[in-house]
Coordinates of C-alpha atoms in Angstrom, one line a residue:
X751 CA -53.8 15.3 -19.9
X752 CA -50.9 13.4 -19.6
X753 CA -48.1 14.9 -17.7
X754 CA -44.5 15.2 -19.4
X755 CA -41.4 14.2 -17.4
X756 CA -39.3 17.6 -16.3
X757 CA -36.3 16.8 -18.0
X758 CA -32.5 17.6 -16.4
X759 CA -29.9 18.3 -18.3
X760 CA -26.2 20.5 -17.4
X761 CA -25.8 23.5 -18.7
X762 CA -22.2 25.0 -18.5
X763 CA -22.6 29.2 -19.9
X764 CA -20.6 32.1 -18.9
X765 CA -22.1 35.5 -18.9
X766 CA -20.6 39.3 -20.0
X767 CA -22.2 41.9 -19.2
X768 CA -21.8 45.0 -22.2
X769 CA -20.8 48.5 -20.9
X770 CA -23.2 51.2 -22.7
X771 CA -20.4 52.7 -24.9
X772 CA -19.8 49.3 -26.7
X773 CA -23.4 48.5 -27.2
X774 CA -23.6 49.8 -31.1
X775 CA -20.7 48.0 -32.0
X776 CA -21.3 44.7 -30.5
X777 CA -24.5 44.6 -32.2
X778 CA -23.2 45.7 -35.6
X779 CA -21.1 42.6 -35.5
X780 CA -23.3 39.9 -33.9
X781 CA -25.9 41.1 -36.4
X782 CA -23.4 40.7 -39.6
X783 CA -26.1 39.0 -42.6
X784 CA -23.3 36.0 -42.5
X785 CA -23.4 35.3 -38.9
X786 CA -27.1 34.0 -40.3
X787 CA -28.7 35.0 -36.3
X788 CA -32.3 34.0 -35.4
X789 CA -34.4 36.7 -33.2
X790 CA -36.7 35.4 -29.9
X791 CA -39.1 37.6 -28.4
X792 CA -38.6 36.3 -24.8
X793 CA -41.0 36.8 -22.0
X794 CA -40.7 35.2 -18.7
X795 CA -42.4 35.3 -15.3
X796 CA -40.7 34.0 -12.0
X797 CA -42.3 32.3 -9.1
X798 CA -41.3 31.8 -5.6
X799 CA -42.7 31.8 -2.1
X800 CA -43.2 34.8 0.0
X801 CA -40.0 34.1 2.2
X802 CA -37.7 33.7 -1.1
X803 CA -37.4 29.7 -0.3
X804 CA -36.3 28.9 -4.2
X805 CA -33.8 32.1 -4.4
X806 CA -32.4 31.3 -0.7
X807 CA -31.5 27.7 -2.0
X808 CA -29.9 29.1 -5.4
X809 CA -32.6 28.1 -7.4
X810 CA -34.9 30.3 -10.0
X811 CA -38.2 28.7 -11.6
X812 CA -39.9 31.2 -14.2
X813 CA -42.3 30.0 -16.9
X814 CA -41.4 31.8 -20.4
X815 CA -43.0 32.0 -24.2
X816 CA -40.0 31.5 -26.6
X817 CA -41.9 32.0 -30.0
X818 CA -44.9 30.4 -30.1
X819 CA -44.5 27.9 -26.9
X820 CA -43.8 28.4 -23.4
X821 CA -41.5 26.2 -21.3
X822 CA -40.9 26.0 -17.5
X823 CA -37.8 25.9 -16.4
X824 CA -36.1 25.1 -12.8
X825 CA -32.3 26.1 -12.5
X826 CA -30.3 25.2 -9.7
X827 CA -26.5 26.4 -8.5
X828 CA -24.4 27.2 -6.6
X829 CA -22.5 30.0 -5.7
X830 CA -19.4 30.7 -8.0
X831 CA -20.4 28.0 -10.3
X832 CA -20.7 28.7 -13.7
X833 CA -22.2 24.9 -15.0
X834 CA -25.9 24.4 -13.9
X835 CA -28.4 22.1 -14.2
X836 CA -32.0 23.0 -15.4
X837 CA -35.0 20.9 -15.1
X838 CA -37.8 22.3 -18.2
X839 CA -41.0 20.9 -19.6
X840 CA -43.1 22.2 -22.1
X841 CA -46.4 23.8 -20.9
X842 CA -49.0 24.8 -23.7
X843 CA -51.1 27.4 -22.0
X844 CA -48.1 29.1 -20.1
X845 CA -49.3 28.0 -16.4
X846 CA -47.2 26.4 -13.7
X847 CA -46.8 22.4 -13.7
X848 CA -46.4 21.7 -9.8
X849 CA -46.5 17.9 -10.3
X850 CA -43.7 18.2 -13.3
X851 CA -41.7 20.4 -10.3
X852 CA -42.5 17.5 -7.3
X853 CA -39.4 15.7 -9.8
X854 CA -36.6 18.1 -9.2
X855 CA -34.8 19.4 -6.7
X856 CA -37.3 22.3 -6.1
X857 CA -39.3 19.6 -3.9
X858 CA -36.4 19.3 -1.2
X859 CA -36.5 23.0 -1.0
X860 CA -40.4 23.5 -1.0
X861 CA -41.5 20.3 0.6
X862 CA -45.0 20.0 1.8
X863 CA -46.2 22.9 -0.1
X864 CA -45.6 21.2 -3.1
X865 CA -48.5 18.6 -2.4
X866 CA -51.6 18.6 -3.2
X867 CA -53.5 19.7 -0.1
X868 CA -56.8 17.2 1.3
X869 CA -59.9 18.6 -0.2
X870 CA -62.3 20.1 2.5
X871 CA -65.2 18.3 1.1
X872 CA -66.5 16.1 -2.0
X873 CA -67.6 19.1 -3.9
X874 CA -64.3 20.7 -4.5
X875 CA -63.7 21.1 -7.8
X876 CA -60.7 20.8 -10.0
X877 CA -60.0 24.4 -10.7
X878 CA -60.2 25.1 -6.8
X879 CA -57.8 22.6 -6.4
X880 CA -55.5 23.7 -8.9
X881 CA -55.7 26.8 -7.4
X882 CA -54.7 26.0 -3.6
X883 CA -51.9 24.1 -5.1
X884 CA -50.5 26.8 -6.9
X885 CA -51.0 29.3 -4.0
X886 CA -47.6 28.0 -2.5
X887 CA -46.0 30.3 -5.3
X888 CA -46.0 33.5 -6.4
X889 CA -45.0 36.0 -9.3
X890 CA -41.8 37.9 -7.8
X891 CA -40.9 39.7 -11.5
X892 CA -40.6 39.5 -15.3
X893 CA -38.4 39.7 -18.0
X894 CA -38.6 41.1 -21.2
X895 CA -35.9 40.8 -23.7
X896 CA -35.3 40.4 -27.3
X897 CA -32.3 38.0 -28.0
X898 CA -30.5 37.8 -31.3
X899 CA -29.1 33.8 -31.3
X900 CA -26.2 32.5 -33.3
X901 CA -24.1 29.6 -33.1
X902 CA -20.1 29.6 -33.8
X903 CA -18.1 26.4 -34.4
X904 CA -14.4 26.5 -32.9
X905 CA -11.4 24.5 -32.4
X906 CA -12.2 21.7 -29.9
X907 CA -16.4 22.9 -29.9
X908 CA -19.5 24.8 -30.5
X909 CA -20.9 27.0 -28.6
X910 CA -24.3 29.4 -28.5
X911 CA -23.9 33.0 -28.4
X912 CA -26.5 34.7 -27.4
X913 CA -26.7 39.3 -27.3
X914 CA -29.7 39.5 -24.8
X915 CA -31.3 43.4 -24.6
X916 CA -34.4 44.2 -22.6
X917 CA -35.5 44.8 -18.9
X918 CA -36.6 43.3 -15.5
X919 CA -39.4 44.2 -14.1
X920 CA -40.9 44.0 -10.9
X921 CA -44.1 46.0 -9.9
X922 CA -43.8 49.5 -11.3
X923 CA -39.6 49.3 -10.8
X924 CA -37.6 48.1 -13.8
X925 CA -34.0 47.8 -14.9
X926 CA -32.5 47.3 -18.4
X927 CA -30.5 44.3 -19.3
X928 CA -27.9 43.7 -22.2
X929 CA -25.4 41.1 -22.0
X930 CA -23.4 38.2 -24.0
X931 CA -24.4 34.7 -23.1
X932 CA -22.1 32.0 -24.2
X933 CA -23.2 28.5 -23.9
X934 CA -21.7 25.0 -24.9
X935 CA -23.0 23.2 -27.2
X936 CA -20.6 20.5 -28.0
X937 CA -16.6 19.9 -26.7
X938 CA -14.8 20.6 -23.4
X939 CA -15.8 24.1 -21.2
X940 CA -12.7 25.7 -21.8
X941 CA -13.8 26.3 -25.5
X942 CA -16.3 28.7 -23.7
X943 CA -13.6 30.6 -21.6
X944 CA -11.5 31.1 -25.4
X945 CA -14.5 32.3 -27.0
X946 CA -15.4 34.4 -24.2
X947 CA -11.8 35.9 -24.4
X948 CA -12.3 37.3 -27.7
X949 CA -15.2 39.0 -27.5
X950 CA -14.2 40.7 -24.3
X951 CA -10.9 41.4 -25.5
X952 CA -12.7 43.2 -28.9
X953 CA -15.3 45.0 -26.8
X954 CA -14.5 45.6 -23.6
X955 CA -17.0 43.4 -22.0
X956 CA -17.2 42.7 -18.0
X957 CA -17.4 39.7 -16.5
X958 CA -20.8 39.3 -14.6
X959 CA -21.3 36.4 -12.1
X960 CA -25.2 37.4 -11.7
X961 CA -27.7 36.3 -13.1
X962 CA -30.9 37.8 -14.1
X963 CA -33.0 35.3 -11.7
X964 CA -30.8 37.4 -8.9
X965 CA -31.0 40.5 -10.6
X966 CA -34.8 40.4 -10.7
X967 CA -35.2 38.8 -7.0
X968 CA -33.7 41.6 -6.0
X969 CA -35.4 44.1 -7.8
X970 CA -38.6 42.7 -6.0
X971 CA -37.2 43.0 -2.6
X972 CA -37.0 47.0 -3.5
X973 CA -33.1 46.9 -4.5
X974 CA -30.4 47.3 -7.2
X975 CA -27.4 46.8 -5.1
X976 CA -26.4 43.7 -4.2
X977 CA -25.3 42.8 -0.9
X978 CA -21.6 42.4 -0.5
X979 CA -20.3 38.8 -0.6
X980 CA -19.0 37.4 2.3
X981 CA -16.9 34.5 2.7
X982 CA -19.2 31.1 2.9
X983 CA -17.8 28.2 5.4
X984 CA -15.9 25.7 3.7
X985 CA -17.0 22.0 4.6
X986 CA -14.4 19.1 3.7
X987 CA -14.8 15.9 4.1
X988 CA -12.3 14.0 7.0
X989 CA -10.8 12.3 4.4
X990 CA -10.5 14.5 1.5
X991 CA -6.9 14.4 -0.4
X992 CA -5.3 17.6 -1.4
X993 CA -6.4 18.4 -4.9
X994 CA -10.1 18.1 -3.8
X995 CA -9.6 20.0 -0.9
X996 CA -8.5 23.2 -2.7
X997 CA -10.9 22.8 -5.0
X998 CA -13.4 23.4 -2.8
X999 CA -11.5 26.1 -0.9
X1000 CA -10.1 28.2 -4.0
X1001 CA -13.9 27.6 -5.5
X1002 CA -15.2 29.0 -2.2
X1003 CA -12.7 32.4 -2.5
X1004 CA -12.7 32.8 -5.9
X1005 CA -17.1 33.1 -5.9
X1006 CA -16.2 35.7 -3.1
X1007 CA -13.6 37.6 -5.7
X1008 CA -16.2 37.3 -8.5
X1009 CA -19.5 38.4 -7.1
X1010 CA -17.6 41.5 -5.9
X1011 CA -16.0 42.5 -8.6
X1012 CA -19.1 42.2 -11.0
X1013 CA -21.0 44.6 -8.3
X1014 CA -18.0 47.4 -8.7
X1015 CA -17.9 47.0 -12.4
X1016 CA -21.3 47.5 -13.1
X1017 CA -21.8 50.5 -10.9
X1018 CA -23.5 48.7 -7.9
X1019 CA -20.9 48.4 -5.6
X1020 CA -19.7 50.3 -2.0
X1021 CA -16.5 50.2 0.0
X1022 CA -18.1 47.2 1.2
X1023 CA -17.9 45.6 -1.9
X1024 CA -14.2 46.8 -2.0
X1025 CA -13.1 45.2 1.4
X1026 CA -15.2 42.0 0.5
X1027 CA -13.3 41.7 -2.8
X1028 CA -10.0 42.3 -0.6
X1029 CA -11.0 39.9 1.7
X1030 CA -11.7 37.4 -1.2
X1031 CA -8.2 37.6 -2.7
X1032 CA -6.4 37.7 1.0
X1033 CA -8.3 34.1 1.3
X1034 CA -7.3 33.0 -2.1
X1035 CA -3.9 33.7 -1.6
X1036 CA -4.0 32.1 1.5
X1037 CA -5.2 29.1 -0.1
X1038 CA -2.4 29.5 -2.8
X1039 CA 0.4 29.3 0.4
X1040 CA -1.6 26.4 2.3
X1041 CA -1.4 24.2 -0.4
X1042 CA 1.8 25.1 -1.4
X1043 CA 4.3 21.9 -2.6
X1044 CA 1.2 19.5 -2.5
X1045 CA 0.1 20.8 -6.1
X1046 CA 1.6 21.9 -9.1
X1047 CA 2.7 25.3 -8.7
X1048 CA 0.6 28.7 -9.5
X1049 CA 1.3 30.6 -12.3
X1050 CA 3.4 33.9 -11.6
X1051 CA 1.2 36.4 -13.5
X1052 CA -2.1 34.9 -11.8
X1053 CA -0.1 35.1 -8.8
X1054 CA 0.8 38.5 -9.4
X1055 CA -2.5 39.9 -10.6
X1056 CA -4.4 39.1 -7.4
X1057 CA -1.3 40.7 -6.1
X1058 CA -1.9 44.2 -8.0
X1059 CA -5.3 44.2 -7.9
X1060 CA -5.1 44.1 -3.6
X1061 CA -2.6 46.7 -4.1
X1062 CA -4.8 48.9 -6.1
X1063 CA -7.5 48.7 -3.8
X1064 CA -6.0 49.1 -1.4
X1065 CA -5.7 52.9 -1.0
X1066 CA -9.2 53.3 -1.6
X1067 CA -10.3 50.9 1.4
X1068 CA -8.0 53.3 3.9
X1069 CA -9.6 56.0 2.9
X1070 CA -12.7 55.1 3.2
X1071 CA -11.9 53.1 7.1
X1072 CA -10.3 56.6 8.2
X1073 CA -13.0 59.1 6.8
X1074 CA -15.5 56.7 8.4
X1075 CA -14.7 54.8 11.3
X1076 CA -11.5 56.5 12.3
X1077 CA -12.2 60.6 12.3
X1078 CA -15.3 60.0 13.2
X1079 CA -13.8 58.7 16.9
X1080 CA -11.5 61.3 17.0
X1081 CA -14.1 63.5 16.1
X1082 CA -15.8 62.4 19.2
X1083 CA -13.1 62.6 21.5
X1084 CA -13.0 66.6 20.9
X1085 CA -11.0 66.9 17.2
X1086 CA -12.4 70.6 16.4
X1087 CA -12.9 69.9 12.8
X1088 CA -13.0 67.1 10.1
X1089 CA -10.2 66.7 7.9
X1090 CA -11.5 63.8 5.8
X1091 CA -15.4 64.1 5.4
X1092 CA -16.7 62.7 2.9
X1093 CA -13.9 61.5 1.2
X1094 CA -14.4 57.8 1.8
X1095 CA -17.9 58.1 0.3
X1096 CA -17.5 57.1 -3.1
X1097 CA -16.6 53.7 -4.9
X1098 CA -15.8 55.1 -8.1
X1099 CA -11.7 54.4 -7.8
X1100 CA -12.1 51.4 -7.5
X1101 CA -15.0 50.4 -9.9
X1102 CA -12.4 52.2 -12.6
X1103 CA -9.9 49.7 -11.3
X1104 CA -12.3 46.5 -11.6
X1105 CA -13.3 47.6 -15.3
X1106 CA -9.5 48.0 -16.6
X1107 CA -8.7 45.1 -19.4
X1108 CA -6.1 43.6 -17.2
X1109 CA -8.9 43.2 -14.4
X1110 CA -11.1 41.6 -16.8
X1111 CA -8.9 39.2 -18.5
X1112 CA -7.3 37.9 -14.5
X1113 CA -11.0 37.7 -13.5
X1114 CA -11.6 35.6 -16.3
X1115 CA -8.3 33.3 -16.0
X1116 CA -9.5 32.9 -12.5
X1117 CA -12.5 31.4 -13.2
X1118 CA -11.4 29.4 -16.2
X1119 CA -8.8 27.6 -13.1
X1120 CA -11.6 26.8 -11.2
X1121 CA -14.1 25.5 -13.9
X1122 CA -11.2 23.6 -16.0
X1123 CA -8.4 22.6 -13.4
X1124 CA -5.5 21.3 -14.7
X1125 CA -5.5 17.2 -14.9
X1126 CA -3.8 15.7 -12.0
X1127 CA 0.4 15.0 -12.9
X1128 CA 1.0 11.4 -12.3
X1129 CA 4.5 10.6 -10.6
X1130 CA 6.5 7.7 -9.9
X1131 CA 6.1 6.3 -6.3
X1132 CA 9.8 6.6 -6.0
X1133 CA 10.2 10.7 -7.4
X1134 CA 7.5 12.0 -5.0
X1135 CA 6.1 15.1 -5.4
X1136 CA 7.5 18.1 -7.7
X1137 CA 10.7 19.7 -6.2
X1138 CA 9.4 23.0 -6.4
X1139 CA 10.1 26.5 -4.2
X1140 CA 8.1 26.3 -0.9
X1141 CA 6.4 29.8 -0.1
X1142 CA 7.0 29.4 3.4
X1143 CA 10.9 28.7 3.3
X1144 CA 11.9 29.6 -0.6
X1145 CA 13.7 25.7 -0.2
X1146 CA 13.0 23.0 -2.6
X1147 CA 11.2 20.9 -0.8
X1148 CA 10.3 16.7 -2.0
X1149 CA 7.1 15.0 -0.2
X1150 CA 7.0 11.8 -0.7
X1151 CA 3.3 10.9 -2.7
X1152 CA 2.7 9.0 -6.0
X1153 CA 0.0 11.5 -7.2
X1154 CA 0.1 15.1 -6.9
X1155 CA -2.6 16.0 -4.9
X1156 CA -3.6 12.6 -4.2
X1157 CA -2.6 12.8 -0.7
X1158 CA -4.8 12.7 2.2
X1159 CA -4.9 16.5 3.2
X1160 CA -5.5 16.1 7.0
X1161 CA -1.9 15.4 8.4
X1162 CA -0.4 17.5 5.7
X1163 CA -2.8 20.6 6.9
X1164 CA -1.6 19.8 10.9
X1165 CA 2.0 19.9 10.2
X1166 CA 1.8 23.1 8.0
X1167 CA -0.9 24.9 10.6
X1168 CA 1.7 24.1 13.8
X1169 CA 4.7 25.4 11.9
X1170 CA 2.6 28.8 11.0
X1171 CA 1.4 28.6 14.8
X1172 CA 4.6 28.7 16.5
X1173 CA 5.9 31.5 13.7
X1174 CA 3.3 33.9 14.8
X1175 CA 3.6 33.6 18.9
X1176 CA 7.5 33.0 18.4
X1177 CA 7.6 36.9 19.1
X1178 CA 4.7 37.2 21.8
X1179 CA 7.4 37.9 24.8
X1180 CA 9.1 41.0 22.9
X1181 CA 6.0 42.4 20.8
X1182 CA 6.1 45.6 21.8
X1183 CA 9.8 46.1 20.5
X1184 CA 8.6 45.2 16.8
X1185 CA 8.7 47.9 14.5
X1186 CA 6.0 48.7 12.2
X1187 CA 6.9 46.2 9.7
X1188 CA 7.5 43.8 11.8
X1189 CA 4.3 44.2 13.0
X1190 CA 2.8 44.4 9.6
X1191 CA 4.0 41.0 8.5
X1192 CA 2.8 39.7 12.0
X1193 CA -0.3 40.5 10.9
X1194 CA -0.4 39.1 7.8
X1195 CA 0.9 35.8 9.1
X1196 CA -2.3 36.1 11.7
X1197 CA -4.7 36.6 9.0
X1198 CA -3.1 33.3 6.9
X1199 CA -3.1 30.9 9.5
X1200 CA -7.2 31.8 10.0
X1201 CA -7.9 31.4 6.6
X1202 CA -6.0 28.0 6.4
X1203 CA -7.7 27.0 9.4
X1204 CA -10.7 28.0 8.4
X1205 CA -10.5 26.2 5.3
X1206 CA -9.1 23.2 7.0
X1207 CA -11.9 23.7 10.2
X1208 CA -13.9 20.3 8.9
X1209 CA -10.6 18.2 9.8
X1210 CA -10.7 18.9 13.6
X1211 CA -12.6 19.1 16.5
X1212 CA -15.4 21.9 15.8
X1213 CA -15.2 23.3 19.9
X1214 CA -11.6 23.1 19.6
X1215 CA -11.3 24.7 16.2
X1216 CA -13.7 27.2 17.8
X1217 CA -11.6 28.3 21.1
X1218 CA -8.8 29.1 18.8
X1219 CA -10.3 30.6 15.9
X1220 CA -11.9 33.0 18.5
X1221 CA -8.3 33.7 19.9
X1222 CA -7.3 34.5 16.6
X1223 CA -10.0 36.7 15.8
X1224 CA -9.5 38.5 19.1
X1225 CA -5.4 38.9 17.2
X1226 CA -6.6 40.1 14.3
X1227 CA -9.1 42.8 15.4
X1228 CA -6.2 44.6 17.6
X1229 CA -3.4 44.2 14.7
X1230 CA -6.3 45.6 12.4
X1231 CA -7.0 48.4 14.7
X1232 CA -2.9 49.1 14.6
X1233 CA -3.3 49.0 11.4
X1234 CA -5.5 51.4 10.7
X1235 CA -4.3 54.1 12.8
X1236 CA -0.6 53.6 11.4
X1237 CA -2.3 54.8 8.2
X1238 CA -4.4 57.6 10.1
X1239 CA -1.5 59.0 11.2
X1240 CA 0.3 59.1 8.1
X1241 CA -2.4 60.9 6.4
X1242 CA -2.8 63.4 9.1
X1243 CA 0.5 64.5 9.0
X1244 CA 0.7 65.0 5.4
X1245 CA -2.4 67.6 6.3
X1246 CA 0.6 69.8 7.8
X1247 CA 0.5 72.4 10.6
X1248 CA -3.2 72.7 11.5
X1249 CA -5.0 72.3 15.2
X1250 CA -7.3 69.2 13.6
X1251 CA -4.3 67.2 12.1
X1252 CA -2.0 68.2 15.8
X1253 CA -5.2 67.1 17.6
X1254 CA -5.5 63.7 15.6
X1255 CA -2.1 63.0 16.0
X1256 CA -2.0 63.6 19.7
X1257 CA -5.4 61.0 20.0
X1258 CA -3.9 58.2 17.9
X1259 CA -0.4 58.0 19.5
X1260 CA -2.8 57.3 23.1
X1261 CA -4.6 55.2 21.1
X1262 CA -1.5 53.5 19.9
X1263 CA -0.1 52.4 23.4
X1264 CA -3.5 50.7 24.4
X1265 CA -3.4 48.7 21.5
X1266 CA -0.1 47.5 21.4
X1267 CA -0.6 46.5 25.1
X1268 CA -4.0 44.8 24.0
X1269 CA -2.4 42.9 20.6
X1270 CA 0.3 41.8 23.0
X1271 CA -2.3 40.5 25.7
X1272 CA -4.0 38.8 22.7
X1273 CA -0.6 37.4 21.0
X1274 CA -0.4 35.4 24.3
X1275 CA -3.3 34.3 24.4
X1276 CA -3.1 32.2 21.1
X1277 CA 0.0 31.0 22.2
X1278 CA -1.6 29.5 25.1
X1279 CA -4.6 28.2 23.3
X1280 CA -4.2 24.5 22.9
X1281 CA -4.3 24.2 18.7
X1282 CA -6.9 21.8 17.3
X1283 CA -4.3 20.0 15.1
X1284 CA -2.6 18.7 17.8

């Protein structure tokens, strides 16, 4: 039989997941006799190797009857991204095509195992051999979904909308699945993101960065709940110029925002989840001051969602750090009684916050930025760069450049990194006579200048960038520790006159004066840690 070339192609589709109470009404109107949708029966199985080697790499192969005909299909991406590329050829009687696979990407991941392996002797026979090859992979789950298909022509495009209802399945576990797919058919991406808008405007729909290839692999591990999303090292390239560089760095934070958010809005989600989806939009804000004056500008109400969304969570991640890693010390240390069990057990406040409209739509605006940047401004060699506000100084500020963002980001990153260096030890010698605000915004200029230089790390010296990093970290840990009992002791106070809340306050006012001495002792260090810019 002749063997049909895999064939890549890029496909660029946003996914929205639909909450339970808008389920009728989205499929009264995708089903509307004018709409003219077609019905698949779709049924897919997914392979991989026992250790996960195709999931682990961001890739999902499945095999899946779509009418009369099955197709395998490889997808690769990468976290965050929304475009991917699939690699699918037709197979007639619904088994695996290894050789087909030996042409994509899969083979990097898989390597060896892909081969065919020497037969043990001349009387092996063909079926034996098909079937050591196709040991290598195994079924991990199944899908089973019915999907009502329409297409809708708009301003600048096409796309493919597609109401998906059904389950995964993996052993005897299962989990239901109904979501909007909208995929491009013809014109630029953002024609998704507009389209996308609408029906989540009309129906409340959330904005899910998983897909079911995730949703199932983890449903075969024995879970629903995704692990929280941490932060992924940013790699740059020595010579990248600006605009590219926070691409990659916004991209990075913005995969970070997304991943977390979709876990809280669909239920899934701890206070993990929440400090994770904090710790996402710290980073992108961090990126937003770093590259401050060497790009156009951010919008204020972007700017100011991520803003308001930190803020809102914010309460709900200090109660859950003081009814479970602070009480529980104090508890410890003699406390007679708890004053906040239990309290920091649920998630609920802050999946209610995820799911609210104005969530949604800055979720979505956020990952229409990343997916369709603005174009880069051209400017005269002679005007430089915009004169726009610096968000370090609140000056207009001109660099010279005759392309925004064209510019090599290396010495720009130094020179910004050593003025935010000598602003945070500037007070190391007089520390302990900072007030609680002062301290607060210490910390916060702690916490920028590690994200920027951790976004940035790829330009210097990697031991060097480590000593200091470490120093920083060190910072960081003690101003979070002040931190935390700051707001400890505010809410034991407001428990009034009791023996528990006296007790607690008593603890974390000792506490208090070994801290400050240790954020001091670490404020000094970083000030004599030789920076990697230099």
């Amino acid at each position: 039989m002749t063997v049909e070339r895999a064939q890549g192609h890029l496909e660029f589709e946003l996914k929205l997941a639909v909450p339970r109470d808008a389920r009728d009404a989205l499929r009264r109107a995708f089903l509307l006799p004018r709409s003219r949708p077609r019905m698949l029966r779709l049924q897919a199985r997914y392979f991989d190797t026992d250790d996960r080697a195709l999931a682990e790499a961001g890739m999902a192969l499945r095999v899946r009857r779509e009418g009369r005909r099955w197709v395998q299909t490889l997808k690769t991406t990468a976290i965050g991204e929304v475009g991917r590329q699939e690699f699918e050829i037709v197979r007639p009687e619904g088994s695996l095509d290894l050789e087909a696979l030996s042409r994509t990407p899969a083979a990097r991941v898989l390597g060896r195992r892909l081969q065919l392996p020497e037969p043990q002797s001349g009387r092996e026979s063909d079926a034996e051999s098909e079937s050591q090859r196709q040991a290598v992979l195994g079924l991990r789950y199944q899908t089973s979904i019915r999907r009502w298909v329409r297409t809708q022509r708009v301003r600048g495009g096409m796309v493919e909308l597609a109401f998906d209802e059904g389950r995964i399945l993996a052993g005897d576990r299962a989990i239901e699945v109904c979501e909007l797919e909208i995929e491009l058919i013809k014109g630029s991406p953002r024609v998704v993101f507009d389209v996308a808008r609408r029906w989540r405007e009309r129906f409340g729909l959330l904005v899910d960065a998983r897909s079911k290839a995730e949703r199932g692999d983890l449903l075969a591990m024995g879970g629903e709940t995704p692990a929280p999303t941490r932060a992924a090292a940013v790699t740059l390239d020595k010579r990248v110029d600006v605009a590219d560089g926070f691409a990659v760095c916004a991209r990075s934070c913005v995969a970070q925002i997304l991943r977390n958010a979709s876990a809280l809005a669909l239920a899934n989600g701890g206070h993990e989840h929440v400090h994770q989806l904090r710790v996402g939009i710290r980073r992108l804000r961090s990126a937003w001051r770093f590259f401050d004056g060497w790009l156009e500008p951010i919008p204020e109400h972007r700017a100011q969602g991520a803003r308001a969304l930190f803020a809102a969570l914010g309460a709900d991640r200090d109660l859950a750090v003081l009814a479970e890693e602070v009480e529980p010390r104090i508890l410890a240390a003699g406390m007679p009684e708890a004053c906040f069990a239990g309290e920091g057990a649920s998630a609920s406040r802050a999946t209610e916050t995820v799911r609210t409209p104005q969530v949604q739509a800055w979720l979505l605006e956020l990952l229409e930025s990343i997916e369709c940047p603005a174009p880069v401004a051209p400017q005269s060699p002679a005007s430089g760069s915009p004169t726009v506000p610096s968000a370090e100084t609140g000056r207009i500020e001109v660099t010279p450049g005759p392309v925004i963002g064209a510019r090599r980001l290396k010495p720009l990153a130094a020179n910004r990194l050593g003025r935010w260096h000598e602003r945070l030890v500037a007070p190391a010698d007089r520390f302990v006579k900072l007030d609680e605000m002062q301290r607060h915004a210490l910390r916060k200029r702690a916490k920028r200048l590690r994200y920027a230089l951790e976004f940035s790390a790829a330009l210097f010296d990697a031991k060097r960038v480590k000593r200091y990093l470490g120093r920083l970290t060190e910072l960081q840990e003690a101003f979070g520790e002040l931190n935390d009992l700051a707001v400890a002791r505010s809410a034991y106070a407001a428990k009034g006159d009791s023996q528990a809340a006296w007790y607690a306050m008593g603890w974390i006012a000792a506490r208090c004066s070994a801290c400050e001495a240790e954020a001091e002792a670490a404020l000094v260090r970083v000030r004599e840690c030789e920076p990697p810019w230099k």
